[in-house]
C-alpha positions as MATLAB code, in Angstrom:
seq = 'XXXXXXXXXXXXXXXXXXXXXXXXXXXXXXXXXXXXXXXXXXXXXXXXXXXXXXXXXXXXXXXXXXXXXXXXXXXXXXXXXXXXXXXXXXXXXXXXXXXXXXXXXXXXXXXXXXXXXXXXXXXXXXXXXXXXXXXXXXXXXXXXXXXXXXXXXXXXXXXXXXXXXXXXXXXXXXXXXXXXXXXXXXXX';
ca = [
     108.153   87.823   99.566;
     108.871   91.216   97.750;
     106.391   93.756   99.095;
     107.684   97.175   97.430;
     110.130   97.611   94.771;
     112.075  101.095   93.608;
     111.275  103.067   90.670;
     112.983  101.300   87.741;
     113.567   98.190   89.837;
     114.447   95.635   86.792;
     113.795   98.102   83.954;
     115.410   97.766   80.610;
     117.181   94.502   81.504;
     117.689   92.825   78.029;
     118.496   90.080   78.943;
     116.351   89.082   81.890;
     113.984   85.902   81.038;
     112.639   84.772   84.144;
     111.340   86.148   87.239;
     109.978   84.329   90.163;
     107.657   83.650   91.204;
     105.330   85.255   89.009;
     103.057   85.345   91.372;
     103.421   88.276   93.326;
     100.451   88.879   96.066;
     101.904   91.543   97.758;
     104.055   93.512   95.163;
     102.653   97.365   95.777;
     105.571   98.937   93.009;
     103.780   99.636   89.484;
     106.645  102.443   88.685;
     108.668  100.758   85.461;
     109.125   97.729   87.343;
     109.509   95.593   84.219;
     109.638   98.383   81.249;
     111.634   97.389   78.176;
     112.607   94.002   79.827;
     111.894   91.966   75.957;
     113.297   88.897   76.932;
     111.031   88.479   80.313;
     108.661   86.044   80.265;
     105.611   84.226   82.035;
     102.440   84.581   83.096;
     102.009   87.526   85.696;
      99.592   87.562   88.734;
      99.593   90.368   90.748;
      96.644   90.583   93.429;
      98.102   93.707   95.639;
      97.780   96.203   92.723;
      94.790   98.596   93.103;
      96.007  101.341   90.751;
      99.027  101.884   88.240;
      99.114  105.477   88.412;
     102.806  105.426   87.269;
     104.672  104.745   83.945;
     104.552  101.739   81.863;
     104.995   98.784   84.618;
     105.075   96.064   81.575;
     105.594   98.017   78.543;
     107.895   96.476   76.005;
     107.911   93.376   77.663;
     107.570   91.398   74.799;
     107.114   87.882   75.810;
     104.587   88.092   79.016;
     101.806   86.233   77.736;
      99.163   86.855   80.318;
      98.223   89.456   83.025;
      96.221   88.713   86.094;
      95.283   91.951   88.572;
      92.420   91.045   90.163;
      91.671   94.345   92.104;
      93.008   96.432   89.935;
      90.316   99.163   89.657;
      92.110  102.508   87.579;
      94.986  102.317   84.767;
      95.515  106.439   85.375;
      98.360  107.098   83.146;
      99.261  106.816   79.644;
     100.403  103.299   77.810;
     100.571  101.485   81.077;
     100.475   98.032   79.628;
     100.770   99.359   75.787;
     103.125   97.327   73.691;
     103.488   93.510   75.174;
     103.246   91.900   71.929;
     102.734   88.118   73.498;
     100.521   89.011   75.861;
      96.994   87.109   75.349;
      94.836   87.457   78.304;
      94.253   90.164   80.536;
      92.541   89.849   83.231;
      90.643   92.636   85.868;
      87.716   91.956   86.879;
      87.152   95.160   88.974;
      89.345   97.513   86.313;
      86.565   99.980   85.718;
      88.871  103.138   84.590;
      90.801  102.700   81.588;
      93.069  106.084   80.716;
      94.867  106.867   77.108;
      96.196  103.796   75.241;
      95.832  101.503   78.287;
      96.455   98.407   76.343;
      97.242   99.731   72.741;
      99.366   97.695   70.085;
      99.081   93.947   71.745;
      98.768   92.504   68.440;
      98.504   89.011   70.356;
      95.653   89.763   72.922;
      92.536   87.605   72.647;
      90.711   87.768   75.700;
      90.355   90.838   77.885;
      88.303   90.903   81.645;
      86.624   94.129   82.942;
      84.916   95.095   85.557;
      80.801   94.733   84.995;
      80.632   98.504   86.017;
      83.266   99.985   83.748;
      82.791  103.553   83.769;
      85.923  104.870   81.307;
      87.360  103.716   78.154;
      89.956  106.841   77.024;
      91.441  107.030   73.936;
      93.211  104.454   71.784;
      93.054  101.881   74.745;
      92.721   98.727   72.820;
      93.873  100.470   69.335;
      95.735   98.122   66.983;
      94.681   94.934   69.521;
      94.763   92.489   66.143;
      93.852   89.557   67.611;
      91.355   90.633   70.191;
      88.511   88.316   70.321;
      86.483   88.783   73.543;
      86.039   91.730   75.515;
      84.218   91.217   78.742;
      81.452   92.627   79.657;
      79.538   93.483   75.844;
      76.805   95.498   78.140;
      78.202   98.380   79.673;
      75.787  100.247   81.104;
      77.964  102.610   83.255;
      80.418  103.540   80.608;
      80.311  107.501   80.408;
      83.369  107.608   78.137;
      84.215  105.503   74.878;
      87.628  107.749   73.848;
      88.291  108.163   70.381;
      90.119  105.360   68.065;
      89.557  103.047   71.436;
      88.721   99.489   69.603;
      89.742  101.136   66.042;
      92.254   98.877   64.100;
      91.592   95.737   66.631;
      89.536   92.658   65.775;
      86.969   92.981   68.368;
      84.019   90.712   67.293;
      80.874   90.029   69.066;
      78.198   92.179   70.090;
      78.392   95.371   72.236;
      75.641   96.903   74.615;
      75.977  100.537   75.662;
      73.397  103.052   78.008;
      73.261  106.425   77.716;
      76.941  107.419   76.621;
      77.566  111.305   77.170;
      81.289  110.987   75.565;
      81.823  109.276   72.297;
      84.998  109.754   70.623;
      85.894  109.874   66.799;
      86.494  106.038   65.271;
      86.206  104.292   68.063;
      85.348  100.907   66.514;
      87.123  102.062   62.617;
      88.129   98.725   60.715;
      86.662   96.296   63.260;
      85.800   94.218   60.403;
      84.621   91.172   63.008;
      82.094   93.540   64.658;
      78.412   92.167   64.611;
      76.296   94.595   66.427;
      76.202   98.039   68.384;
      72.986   98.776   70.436;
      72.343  101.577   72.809;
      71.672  104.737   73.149;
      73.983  108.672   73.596;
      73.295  111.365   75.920;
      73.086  114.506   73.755;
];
């Protein structure tokens, strides 16, 4: 049972496929574990993982379909999961900070699980997300921070819910032509 793995562990292995198990409940290591691994594949659960306050843990992995943290609460660094152009389903149900470009350019994610008390969507975090379908939750009523471009160029559809939003960045739902409805409210 791998418990903590070194900076880099299996990063830019080109030729790695498979890793198991892919289950990993006690894996603490989020520092390039996997980056540019292309060729690695399968379906990723990872319970131990609170925060990835490091570098890019899956990025360029481009054949991990689906993510499973299920106490992951903060994404504090830049394009931590950016890039994984199989992945489909991501789910966190207590993520509830989302930093710059979180999960930017998955051009195969559908489905996407937050926590019901997100608090922090930065900048670009689902930009260019083609195929997104379902964000959960629609009603975020602790959301002080919707960063700039952070749904733009994604297919988001379905209605969205927001309360009293004191940041609102630039485009953040631009060319989301499966949008249906926006309600709420800013702090000004």
């Amino acid at each position: 049972d791998v418990r903590v793995a070194g900076i880099g562990c299996f990063s830019e292995c080109p030729a790695l496929r498979k890793f198991e198990p892919t289950k990993l409940p006690n894996l603490q290591s989020d520092k390039k574990i996997f980056y540019n691994c292309p060729n690695l594949e399968g379906d990723f659960e990872l319970d131990a993982w609170t925060e990835i306050n490091q570098d890019n843990p899956f990025t360029y992995c481009a054949k991990v379909t689906s993510l499973r943290l299920p106490n992951l609460t903060a994404c504090n660094k830049s394009s931590e999961l950016a890039w994984m152009t199989s992945l489909t389903n991501f789910y966190a149900p207590k993520l509830t900070y989302l930093y710059v470009s979180t999960l930017r350019d998955n051009p195969a994610l559908k489905s996407v699980v937050l926590s019901d008390a997100v608090s922090w969507i930065g900048n670009y975090a689902f930009y260019g997300c083609t195929s997104l379908e379902s964000v959960y939750p629609t009603r975020m009523t602790n959301l002080t921070n919707l960063g700039t471009s952070a749904f733009a160029y994604s297919s988001v559809s379905g209605d969205f819910e927001f309360s009293g939003i004191p940041l609102l960045g630039e485009s953040v739902f631009r060319e989301c032509g499966r949008l249906r409805s926006v309600k709420g409210y800013l702090i000004i």
